[in-house]
Tab-separated table of C-alpha atoms in Angstrom:
chain	number	residue	atom	x	y	z
A	12	MET	CA	-38.609	-12.658	95.908
A	13	LEU	CA	-41.210	-10.177	97.094
A	14	LYS	CA	-39.446	-7.117	95.695
A	15	GLU	CA	-39.451	-8.618	92.188
A	16	LYS	CA	-43.142	-9.493	92.534
A	17	ILE	CA	-43.931	-5.869	93.411
A	18	GLN	CA	-41.837	-4.607	90.479
A	19	GLN	CA	-43.664	-6.952	88.089
A	20	GLU	CA	-47.072	-5.943	89.412
A	21	MET	CA	-46.104	-2.283	89.035
A	22	LYS	CA	-45.234	-2.932	85.368
A	23	ASP	CA	-48.557	-4.737	84.912
A	24	ALA	CA	-50.421	-1.813	86.511
A	25	LEU	CA	-48.580	0.581	84.197
A	26	LYS	CA	-49.585	-1.461	81.133
A	27	SER	CA	-53.199	-1.813	82.253
A	28	GLY	CA	-53.536	1.883	83.095
A	29	ASN	CA	-54.193	1.346	86.819
A	30	SER	CA	-52.573	4.585	87.953
A	31	GLN	CA	-53.545	4.257	91.630
A	32	LYS	CA	-51.869	0.859	91.977
A	33	ARG	CA	-48.867	1.983	89.934
A	34	THR	CA	-48.374	5.041	92.134
A	35	LEU	CA	-48.800	3.041	95.342
A	36	LEU	CA	-46.346	0.323	94.292
A	37	GLY	CA	-43.918	3.001	93.122
A	38	MET	CA	-44.000	4.544	96.595
A	39	VAL	CA	-43.414	1.128	98.176
A	40	LEU	CA	-40.466	0.406	95.877
A	41	SER	CA	-39.064	3.839	96.687
A	42	ALA	CA	-39.320	3.083	100.419
A	43	VAL	CA	-37.620	-0.290	99.812
A	44	LYS	CA	-34.825	1.414	97.857
A	45	ASN	CA	-34.341	3.983	100.632
A	46	LYS	CA	-34.074	1.172	103.191
A	47	GLU	CA	-31.523	-0.603	100.971
A	48	ILE	CA	-29.461	2.580	100.791
A	49	GLU	CA	-29.716	2.957	104.569
A	50	LYS	CA	-28.635	-0.673	105.153
A	51	ARG	CA	-26.142	-0.604	102.263
A	52	SER	CA	-27.323	-4.020	101.108
A	53	GLU	CA	-30.176	-5.744	99.306
A	54	LEU	CA	-33.240	-6.374	101.446
A	55	ASN	CA	-34.496	-9.900	102.009
A	56	ASP	CA	-38.215	-10.707	102.002
A	57	ASP	CA	-38.535	-10.180	105.769
A	58	ASP	CA	-37.088	-6.674	105.417
A	59	VAL	CA	-39.416	-5.896	102.497
A	60	VAL	CA	-42.375	-7.108	104.585
A	61	ALA	CA	-41.257	-4.752	107.374
A	62	VAL	CA	-41.175	-1.836	104.904
A	63	ILE	CA	-44.653	-2.733	103.629
A	64	ALA	CA	-45.934	-3.017	107.218
A	65	SER	CA	-44.570	0.460	107.869
A	66	GLU	CA	-46.353	1.789	104.772
A	67	ILE	CA	-49.612	0.148	105.904
A	68	LYS	CA	-49.244	1.746	109.336
A	69	LYS	CA	-48.755	5.158	107.687
A	70	ARG	CA	-51.948	4.630	105.676
A	71	LYS	CA	-53.909	3.602	108.778
A	72	ASP	CA	-52.644	6.633	110.705
A	73	ALA	CA	-53.574	8.920	107.799
A	74	THR	CA	-57.040	7.321	107.636
A	75	GLU	CA	-57.547	8.079	111.310
A	76	GLN	CA	-56.398	11.685	110.891
A	77	TYR	CA	-58.610	12.275	107.850
A	78	GLU	CA	-61.627	10.890	109.701
A	79	LYS	CA	-60.916	13.169	112.663
A	80	GLY	CA	-60.592	16.087	110.244
A	81	GLY	CA	-63.927	15.367	108.597
A	82	ARG	CA	-62.473	14.184	105.259
A	83	PRO	CA	-64.096	10.774	104.694
A	84	GLU	CA	-63.234	10.685	100.965
A	85	LEU	CA	-59.509	10.998	101.694
A	86	ALA	CA	-59.799	8.479	104.534
A	87	GLU	CA	-61.405	6.002	102.131
A	88	GLY	CA	-58.526	6.443	99.652
A	89	GLU	CA	-55.958	5.707	102.353
A	90	ARG	CA	-57.989	2.707	103.538
A	91	LYS	CA	-58.046	1.278	99.993
A	92	GLU	CA	-54.273	1.724	99.682
A	93	ALA	CA	-53.724	-0.098	102.989
A	94	GLU	CA	-55.941	-2.949	101.746
A	95	MET	CA	-53.947	-3.156	98.494
A	96	LEU	CA	-50.701	-3.384	100.458
A	97	MET	CA	-52.092	-6.135	102.707
A	98	ALA	CA	-51.940	-8.430	99.659
A	99	TYR	CA	-48.128	-8.414	99.968
A	100	MET	CA	-48.092	-9.265	103.667
A	101	PRO	CA	-47.903	-12.790	105.075
A	102	GLU	CA	-51.220	-14.173	106.283
A	103	GLN	CA	-52.106	-12.451	109.541
A	104	MET	CA	-52.422	-14.470	112.744
A	105	SER	CA	-55.786	-14.651	114.476
A	106	GLU	CA	-56.132	-13.018	117.881
A	107	GLU	CA	-56.368	-16.465	119.489
A	108	ASN	CA	-53.029	-17.466	117.952
A	109	VAL	CA	-51.442	-14.192	119.065
A	110	ARG	CA	-52.848	-14.725	122.564
A	111	SER	CA	-51.411	-18.259	122.754
A	112	GLU	CA	-48.030	-16.959	121.527
A	113	VAL	CA	-48.142	-14.242	124.211
A	114	LYS	CA	-48.985	-16.820	126.907
A	115	LYS	CA	-46.115	-19.072	125.775
A	116	THR	CA	-43.700	-16.150	125.812
A	117	ILE	CA	-44.884	-15.070	129.274
A	118	ALA	CA	-44.227	-18.608	130.531
A	119	ASP	CA	-40.827	-18.821	128.781
A	120	MET	CA	-39.668	-15.463	130.118
A	121	SER	CA	-41.523	-15.907	133.434
A	122	VAL	CA	-42.810	-12.343	133.236
A	123	LYS	CA	-45.188	-11.405	136.019
A	124	ASP	CA	-45.030	-7.640	136.146
A	125	VAL	CA	-46.405	-4.950	133.842
A	126	LYS	CA	-43.016	-3.223	134.182
A	127	GLU	CA	-41.549	-5.879	131.873
A	128	MET	CA	-44.212	-5.344	129.223
A	129	GLY	CA	-41.780	-3.743	126.751
A	130	LYS	CA	-39.434	-6.735	126.810
A	131	LEU	CA	-42.375	-9.097	126.406
A	132	ILE	CA	-43.849	-7.197	123.448
A	133	GLY	CA	-40.422	-7.143	121.800
A	134	ALA	CA	-40.001	-10.891	122.237
A	135	VAL	CA	-43.479	-11.633	120.873
A	136	MET	CA	-42.982	-9.313	117.879
A	137	VAL	CA	-39.795	-11.187	116.960
A	138	LYS	CA	-41.740	-14.459	117.011
A	139	VAL	CA	-44.709	-13.220	114.957
A	140	LYS	CA	-42.575	-11.239	112.442
A	141	GLY	CA	-45.076	-9.311	110.324
A	142	LYS	CA	-47.881	-11.787	110.915
A	143	ALA	CA	-49.560	-9.706	113.617
A	144	ASP	CA	-50.170	-6.004	114.088
A	145	GLY	CA	-48.151	-4.421	116.889
A	146	GLN	CA	-51.222	-2.745	118.380
A	147	ILE	CA	-52.990	-6.091	118.695
A	148	VAL	CA	-49.920	-7.664	120.309
A	149	SER	CA	-49.624	-4.744	122.725
A	150	ARG	CA	-53.304	-4.926	123.704
A	151	ILE	CA	-53.170	-8.691	124.277
A	152	VAL	CA	-49.959	-8.403	126.327
A	153	LYS	CA	-51.620	-5.764	128.531
A	154	GLU	CA	-54.689	-7.975	128.970
A	155	GLU	CA	-52.627	-11.038	129.875
A	156	LEU	CA	-50.370	-9.197	132.321
A	157	SER	CA	-53.299	-7.533	134.083
A	158	LYS	CA	-54.954	-10.895	134.886
C-alpha cells in the first residue's frame, strides 16, 4: 500500500539524515491522517494519490507565488518538493492520451457546447484518476470544444 511505502521511506530518510525528505513525507502523512479522520476510515491508494496530488498542487501554487514575489530560492525549494512527491504518483498520461480520452468522452456524452464543459471535465477526471493534471485536462477540453 502506498501509505506504508511513504511511512517506510520517511523512516529511511530519518535514518539517513535527509531532513528535507523526512519533513516533506511527514507533512504528506499528516495530510493523509487528516483525510482519514475526515472520512472516518482508512484511505485506499486512490485516496492517498489524491492527497499527494493536492500537496503537489499546493507546491506548484507556492512556486508561482514565490516567483511573482521575486523569491527564486524559495520557489526552487517548492519545485524540488513537488518533484519529490511526483515519485509517489502514478505515471502521468501524455497530452496525446489525454486528448484522445477527452475526444472519446465528448463522443460518449455527445457534448457540443462549451456550457457543458464542467460536466465533461468531471467525467474525464474520473477516467484519468490522478494520471493527468487538472489544468491540462481543462485546457484540452477547452481546445476540443472550441473546434
